[in-house]
mmCIF file of C-alpha atoms and ligand atoms in Angstrom:
data_model
loop_
_atom_site.group_PDB
_atom_site.id
_atom_site.type_symbol
_atom_site.label_atom_id
_atom_site.label_comp_id
_atom_site.label_asym_id
_atom_site.label_seq_id
_atom_site.Cartn_x
_atom_site.Cartn_y
_atom_site.Cartn_z
ATOM 1 C CA UNK A 1 134.590 85.040 94.407
ATOM 2 C CA UNK A 2 133.647 85.800 97.986
ATOM 3 C CA UNK A 3 133.178 89.448 99.016
ATOM 4 C CA UNK A 4 134.528 91.218 102.105
ATOM 5 C CA UNK A 5 131.890 93.176 104.027
ATOM 6 C CA UNK A 6 132.750 96.659 105.291
ATOM 7 C CA UNK A 7 130.987 99.846 106.403
ATOM 8 C CA UNK A 8 132.242 102.713 104.249
ATOM 9 C CA UNK A 9 132.705 106.286 105.431
ATOM 10 C CA UNK A 10 131.693 108.257 102.344
ATOM 11 C CA UNK A 11 131.470 111.818 103.627
ATOM 12 C CA UNK A 12 132.588 114.128 100.796
ATOM 13 C CA UNK A 13 132.237 111.442 98.125
ATOM 14 C CA UNK A 14 130.746 112.502 94.807
ATOM 15 C CA UNK A 15 127.932 110.024 94.221
ATOM 16 C CA UNK A 16 126.132 109.687 90.875
ATOM 17 C CA UNK A 17 122.723 108.052 90.645
ATOM 18 C CA UNK A 18 121.555 107.439 87.085
ATOM 19 C CA UNK A 19 117.774 107.028 87.065
ATOM 20 C CA UNK A 20 115.174 108.723 89.207
ATOM 21 C CA UNK A 21 112.587 105.986 89.849
ATOM 22 C CA UNK A 22 111.692 103.633 92.672
ATOM 23 C CA UNK A 23 115.085 101.941 92.984
ATOM 24 C CA UNK A 24 116.940 105.285 92.760
ATOM 25 C CA UNK A 25 114.764 106.608 95.608
ATOM 26 C CA UNK A 26 115.714 103.588 97.761
ATOM 27 C CA UNK A 27 119.412 104.209 97.087
ATOM 28 C CA UNK A 28 119.020 107.933 97.847
ATOM 29 C CA UNK A 29 117.327 107.111 101.159
ATOM 30 C CA UNK A 30 120.156 104.738 102.052
ATOM 31 C CA UNK A 31 122.677 107.513 101.404
ATOM 32 C CA UNK A 32 121.018 110.039 103.721
ATOM 33 C CA UNK A 33 123.207 111.380 106.547
ATOM 34 C CA UNK A 34 126.404 109.875 105.113
ATOM 35 C CA UNK A 35 127.737 113.316 104.107
ATOM 36 C CA UNK A 36 128.033 112.278 100.449
ATOM 37 C CA UNK A 37 127.253 114.772 97.669
ATOM 38 C CA UNK A 38 124.531 113.156 95.557
ATOM 39 C CA UNK A 39 123.781 113.963 91.905
ATOM 40 C CA UNK A 40 120.750 112.391 90.212
ATOM 41 C CA UNK A 41 120.520 112.311 86.410
ATOM 42 C CA UNK A 42 117.286 111.207 84.713
ATOM 43 C CA UNK A 43 114.591 112.557 82.406
ATOM 44 C CA UNK A 44 111.888 111.649 84.948
ATOM 45 C CA UNK A 45 112.672 112.042 88.646
ATOM 46 C CA UNK A 46 110.342 111.115 91.493
ATOM 47 C CA UNK A 47 109.326 114.170 93.536
ATOM 48 C CA UNK A 48 110.408 112.489 96.817
ATOM 49 C CA UNK A 49 114.009 112.416 95.569
ATOM 50 C CA UNK A 50 114.327 116.171 95.044
ATOM 51 C CA UNK A 51 114.670 117.360 98.673
ATOM 52 C CA UNK A 52 117.105 114.529 99.509
ATOM 53 C CA UNK A 53 119.899 115.257 96.986
ATOM 54 C CA UNK A 54 122.383 118.042 96.358
ATOM 55 C CA UNK A 55 122.194 118.138 92.540
ATOM 56 C CA UNK A 56 119.545 117.219 89.994
ATOM 57 C CA UNK A 57 120.049 116.971 86.222
ATOM 58 C CA UNK A 58 116.706 116.370 84.567
ATOM 59 C CA UNK A 59 117.867 114.878 81.263
ATOM 60 C CA UNK A 60 119.286 111.677 79.779
ATOM 61 C CA UNK A 61 122.591 110.343 81.072
ATOM 62 C CA UNK A 62 125.762 111.484 79.275
ATOM 63 C CA UNK A 63 129.052 109.634 79.669
ATOM 64 C CA UNK A 64 130.741 112.778 80.972
ATOM 65 C CA UNK A 65 128.461 112.518 84.053
ATOM 66 C CA UNK A 66 130.879 109.814 85.238
ATOM 67 C CA UNK A 67 133.801 112.254 85.452
ATOM 68 C CA UNK A 68 134.964 113.008 88.994
ATOM 69 C CA UNK A 69 132.464 110.627 90.606
ATOM 70 C CA UNK A 70 133.629 108.290 93.376
ATOM 71 C CA UNK A 71 130.550 106.087 93.506
ATOM 72 C CA UNK A 72 127.988 105.304 90.789
ATOM 73 C CA UNK A 73 124.568 103.612 90.971
ATOM 74 C CA UNK A 74 123.015 102.489 87.661
ATOM 75 C CA UNK A 75 119.252 102.577 88.286
ATOM 76 C CA UNK A 76 117.633 103.232 84.909
ATOM 77 C CA UNK A 77 114.953 100.940 83.507
ATOM 78 C CA UNK A 78 117.204 100.060 80.567
ATOM 79 C CA UNK A 79 119.312 96.978 81.300
ATOM 80 C CA UNK A 80 121.546 97.823 78.314
ATOM 81 C CA UNK A 81 122.159 101.390 79.471
ATOM 82 C CA UNK A 82 122.851 100.282 83.052
ATOM 83 C CA UNK A 83 125.360 97.779 81.704
ATOM 84 C CA UNK A 84 127.081 100.324 79.433
ATOM 85 C CA UNK A 85 127.390 102.815 82.288
ATOM 86 C CA UNK A 86 128.739 100.198 84.711
ATOM 87 C CA UNK A 87 131.277 98.968 82.180
ATOM 88 C CA UNK A 88 132.410 102.530 81.331
ATOM 89 C CA UNK A 89 133.415 103.362 84.863
ATOM 90 C CA UNK A 90 137.137 103.720 85.476
ATOM 91 C CA UNK A 91 138.746 101.108 87.728
ATOM 92 C CA UNK A 92 138.875 103.509 90.694
ATOM 93 C CA UNK A 93 135.145 104.107 90.912
ATOM 94 C CA UNK A 94 132.763 102.140 93.118
ATOM 95 C CA UNK A 95 130.012 100.914 90.798
ATOM 96 C CA UNK A 96 126.682 99.260 91.565
ATOM 97 C CA UNK A 97 124.526 98.087 88.663
ATOM 98 C CA UNK A 98 121.144 97.524 90.300
ATOM 99 C CA UNK A 99 119.930 95.365 87.412
ATOM 100 C CA UNK A 100 122.876 92.948 87.077
ATOM 101 C CA UNK A 101 125.012 92.157 90.087
ATOM 102 C CA UNK A 102 127.826 90.690 87.926
ATOM 103 C CA UNK A 103 128.587 94.240 86.729
ATOM 104 C CA UNK A 104 128.951 95.672 90.236
ATOM 105 C CA UNK A 105 132.193 95.983 92.171
ATOM 106 C CA UNK A 106 130.228 96.353 95.424
ATOM 107 C CA UNK A 107 126.820 95.198 96.667
ATOM 108 C CA UNK A 108 124.323 96.755 99.018
ATOM 109 C CA UNK A 109 122.907 94.995 102.025
ATOM 110 C CA UNK A 110 119.368 95.165 103.278
ATOM 111 C CA UNK A 111 119.771 97.297 106.403
ATOM 112 C CA UNK A 112 117.765 97.293 109.571
ATOM 113 C CA UNK A 113 118.705 99.889 112.186
ATOM 114 C CA UNK A 114 117.639 99.195 115.758
ATOM 115 C CA UNK A 115 118.857 101.976 118.018
ATOM 116 C CA UNK A 116 122.664 101.734 117.696
ATOM 117 C CA UNK A 117 122.609 98.254 116.197
ATOM 118 C CA UNK A 118 122.959 97.915 112.413
ATOM 119 C CA UNK A 119 121.767 94.591 111.056
ATOM 120 C CA UNK A 120 122.951 93.892 107.522
ATOM 121 C CA UNK A 121 121.544 91.060 105.442
ATOM 122 C CA UNK A 122 122.803 89.976 102.058
ATOM 123 C CA UNK A 123 123.420 87.068 99.741
ATOM 124 C CA UNK A 124 125.919 88.568 97.252
ATOM 125 C CA UNK A 125 122.952 89.022 94.948
ATOM 126 C CA UNK A 126 121.897 85.346 94.928
ATOM 127 C CA UNK A 127 118.816 85.225 97.174
ATOM 128 C CA UNK A 128 117.240 88.661 97.136
ATOM 129 C CA UNK A 129 113.775 87.482 98.155
ATOM 130 C CA UNK A 130 115.185 85.582 101.130
ATOM 131 C CA UNK A 131 117.158 88.705 102.102
ATOM 132 C CA UNK A 132 114.065 90.871 101.966
ATOM 133 C CA UNK A 133 111.924 88.301 103.815
ATOM 134 C CA UNK A 134 114.459 87.937 106.642
ATOM 135 C CA UNK A 135 114.585 91.719 107.036
ATOM 136 C CA UNK A 136 110.793 91.822 107.402
ATOM 137 C CA UNK A 137 110.878 88.984 109.962
ATOM 138 C CA UNK A 138 113.516 90.748 112.018
ATOM 139 C CA UNK A 139 111.589 94.009 111.804
ATOM 140 C CA UNK A 140 108.503 92.245 113.192
ATOM 141 C CA UNK A 141 110.635 90.602 115.904
ATOM 142 C CA UNK A 142 111.881 93.981 117.162
ATOM 143 C CA UNK A 143 108.387 95.492 116.954
ATOM 144 C CA UNK A 144 107.005 92.623 119.076
ATOM 145 C CA UNK A 145 109.816 93.035 121.581
ATOM 146 C CA UNK A 146 108.957 96.711 122.082
ATOM 147 C CA UNK A 147 105.289 95.982 122.812
HETATM 148 C C1 SHN B 201 122.846 92.772 94.189
HETATM 149 C C2 SHN B 201 121.743 93.681 94.683
HETATM 150 C C3 SHN B 201 122.022 95.066 94.226
HETATM 151 C C4 SHN B 201 122.666 95.970 95.170
HETATM 152 O O1 SHN B 201 123.848 95.831 95.399
HETATM 153 O O2 SHN B 201 121.937 96.828 95.656
HETATM 154 C C5 SHN B 201 120.373 93.399 94.119
HETATM 155 C C6 SHN B 201 120.156 93.066 92.811
HETATM 156 C C7 SHN B 201 118.929 92.818 92.178
HETATM 157 N N1 SHN B 201 117.701 92.958 92.768
HETATM 158 C C8 SHN B 201 116.726 92.628 91.859
HETATM 159 C C9 SHN B 201 115.344 92.617 92.095
HETATM 160 C C10 SHN B 201 114.704 93.078 93.252
HETATM 161 N N2 SHN B 201 115.332 93.541 94.390
HETATM 162 C C11 SHN B 201 114.375 93.948 95.271
HETATM 163 C C12 SHN B 201 114.619 94.523 96.545
HETATM 164 C C13 SHN B 201 115.846 94.701 97.174
HETATM 165 N N3 SHN B 201 117.062 94.341 96.663
HETATM 166 C C14 SHN B 201 118.048 94.610 97.545
HETATM 167 C C15 SHN B 201 119.396 94.381 97.344
HETATM 168 C C16 SHN B 201 120.016 93.872 96.239
HETATM 169 N N4 SHN B 201 119.413 93.618 95.065
HETATM 170 C C17 SHN B 201 121.491 93.607 96.201
HETATM 171 C C18 SHN B 201 121.848 92.228 96.754
HETATM 172 C C19 SHN B 201 121.124 91.799 98.024
HETATM 173 C C20 SHN B 201 121.523 90.427 98.473
HETATM 174 O O3 SHN B 201 122.727 90.123 98.445
HETATM 175 O O4 SHN B 201 120.670 89.619 98.881
HETATM 176 C C21 SHN B 201 117.509 95.122 98.843
HETATM 177 C C22 SHN B 201 117.671 94.018 99.894
HETATM 178 C C23 SHN B 201 118.192 96.356 99.383
HETATM 179 C C24 SHN B 201 118.205 97.570 98.471
HETATM 180 O O5 SHN B 201 118.068 97.516 97.274
HETATM 181 O O6 SHN B 201 118.354 98.659 99.059
HETATM 182 C C25 SHN B 201 116.019 95.392 98.485
HETATM 183 C C26 SHN B 201 114.995 95.074 99.549
HETATM 184 C C27 SHN B 201 114.638 96.405 100.175
HETATM 185 C C28 SHN B 201 113.605 96.286 101.227
HETATM 186 O O7 SHN B 201 112.399 96.381 100.910
HETATM 187 O O8 SHN B 201 113.985 96.153 102.362
HETATM 188 C C29 SHN B 201 113.089 93.739 94.693
HETATM 189 C C30 SHN B 201 111.789 94.060 95.376
HETATM 190 C C31 SHN B 201 111.529 95.528 95.388
HETATM 191 O O9 SHN B 201 112.183 96.335 94.716
HETATM 192 O O10 SHN B 201 110.551 95.883 96.084
HETATM 193 C C32 SHN B 201 113.280 93.209 93.413
HETATM 194 C C33 SHN B 201 112.213 92.820 92.397
HETATM 195 C C34 SHN B 201 112.030 91.353 92.211
HETATM 196 C C35 SHN B 201 112.102 90.461 93.437
HETATM 197 O O11 SHN B 201 111.412 90.705 94.458
HETATM 198 O O12 SHN B 201 112.853 89.476 93.365
HETATM 199 C C36 SHN B 201 117.361 92.295 90.617
HETATM 200 C C37 SHN B 201 116.649 91.915 89.359
HETATM 201 C C38 SHN B 201 116.359 93.197 88.574
HETATM 202 C C39 SHN B 201 115.734 92.928 87.252
HETATM 203 O O13 SHN B 201 114.982 91.967 87.122
HETATM 204 O O14 SHN B 201 116.010 93.717 86.311
HETATM 205 C C40 SHN B 201 118.740 92.447 90.829
HETATM 206 C C41 SHN B 201 119.860 92.245 89.817
HETATM 207 C C42 SHN B 201 120.601 90.965 89.991
HETATM 208 O O15 SHN B 201 120.127 90.090 90.715
HETATM 209 O O16 SHN B 201 121.630 90.842 89.329
HETATM 210 N N1 NAI B 202 118.648 96.241 92.980
HETATM 211 C C1 NAI B 202 117.384 96.324 93.281
HETATM 212 O O1 NAI B 202 117.034 96.362 94.433
HETATM 213 C C2 NAI B 202 116.352 96.349 92.208
HETATM 214 C C3 NAI B 202 116.721 96.627 90.919
HETATM 215 N N2 NAI B 202 115.811 96.714 89.925
HETATM 216 C C4 NAI B 202 116.353 97.200 88.643
HETATM 217 O O2 NAI B 202 116.250 98.624 88.672
HETATM 218 C C5 NAI B 202 115.739 99.118 87.435
HETATM 219 C C6 NAI B 202 114.941 100.403 87.704
HETATM 220 O O3 NAI B 202 113.764 100.089 88.400
HETATM 221 P P1 NAI B 202 112.751 101.211 88.908
HETATM 222 O O4 NAI B 202 113.469 102.236 89.701
HETATM 223 O O5 NAI B 202 111.605 100.486 89.533
HETATM 224 O O6 NAI B 202 112.285 101.870 87.501
HETATM 225 P P2 NAI B 202 111.483 103.200 87.232
HETATM 226 O O7 NAI B 202 110.744 102.995 85.977
HETATM 227 O O8 NAI B 202 110.755 103.630 88.477
HETATM 228 O O9 NAI B 202 112.618 104.285 86.961
HETATM 229 C C7 NAI B 202 113.433 104.285 85.834
HETATM 230 C C8 NAI B 202 114.210 105.580 85.785
HETATM 231 O O10 NAI B 202 115.196 105.503 84.744
HETATM 232 C C9 NAI B 202 115.250 106.764 84.121
HETATM 233 N N3 NAI B 202 115.886 106.698 82.806
HETATM 234 C C10 NAI B 202 115.421 106.098 81.676
HETATM 235 N N4 NAI B 202 116.269 106.341 80.638
HETATM 236 C C11 NAI B 202 117.291 107.094 81.132
HETATM 237 C C12 NAI B 202 118.455 107.676 80.549
HETATM 238 N N5 NAI B 202 118.756 107.529 79.254
HETATM 239 N N6 NAI B 202 119.275 108.392 81.351
HETATM 240 C C13 NAI B 202 118.980 108.570 82.672
HETATM 241 N N7 NAI B 202 117.885 108.036 83.262
HETATM 242 C C14 NAI B 202 117.056 107.319 82.506
HETATM 243 C C15 NAI B 202 113.783 107.203 84.067
HETATM 244 O O11 NAI B 202 113.678 108.604 83.795
HETATM 245 C C16 NAI B 202 113.338 106.816 85.482
HETATM 246 O O12 NAI B 202 113.665 107.850 86.379
HETATM 247 C C17 NAI B 202 114.908 97.945 86.897
HETATM 248 O O13 NAI B 202 114.933 97.996 85.496
HETATM 249 C C18 NAI B 202 115.605 96.719 87.438
HETATM 250 O O14 NAI B 202 116.539 96.231 86.505
HETATM 251 C C19 NAI B 202 114.475 96.540 90.181
HETATM 252 C C20 NAI B 202 114.016 96.242 91.429
HETATM 253 C C21 NAI B 202 114.927 96.140 92.549
#
């Protein structure tokens, strides 16, 4: 089924990020300046994440972490755990399983910000390398233009 692209205002949202590695850090960076309240739960959390989030729980995920969350990112290195978390969310929560797009009810775009222009690139999870490559090409294009 085709998706419908939007730009969400998420100020005040309770956001849960399960996992504290490389992918979690990318999600945390993407959430900066949105006004969302971010909680990260993981036994091992990258140091760069700490100053960027409101709440840190350094331990394994527990299902009660899902309570009262509006948006959930499953970013652990266990595909099974990510799947169980995504499938346990209630129907009102926005859920993104970073290891299996079929389990997500929203996708993220690759984002390039050029002054007040936001350029979003995506393939509904089908061509991630092409998405990433096009972002790099556009980045180089804008860098050349500024020279
Ligand atoms: C559905 C989506 C999830 C979502 O909604 O976020 C998704 C899903 C998956 N990605 C996977 C793999 C990788 N993804 C990247 C990188 C990026 N992936 C991003 C987006 C998305 N990836 C969304 C759809 C985008 C679209 O529609 O095109 C980018 C653009 C933006 C971002 O993540 O912020 C970011 C580029 C950031 C940048 O550098 O600019 C890398 C490289 C790397 O990490 O360096 C790898 C490693 C391998 C490789 O290179 O192929 C796997 C397999 C996981 C596994 O094997 O377990 C899945 C799961 C699946 O496909 O089901
Ligand atoms: N969507 C995307 O853009 C991409 C998604 N992936 C997916 O993301 C997953 C994570 O990748 P990385 O961040 O590179 O891994 P990583 O190894 O850097 O981080 C894994 C994190 O999961 C945490 N974790 C493990 N067990 C946990 C538990 N029981 N409860 C809470 N946290 C737990 C670890 O403590 C660690 O913080 C990969 O397995 C892959 O499936 C990978 C690349 C890109």
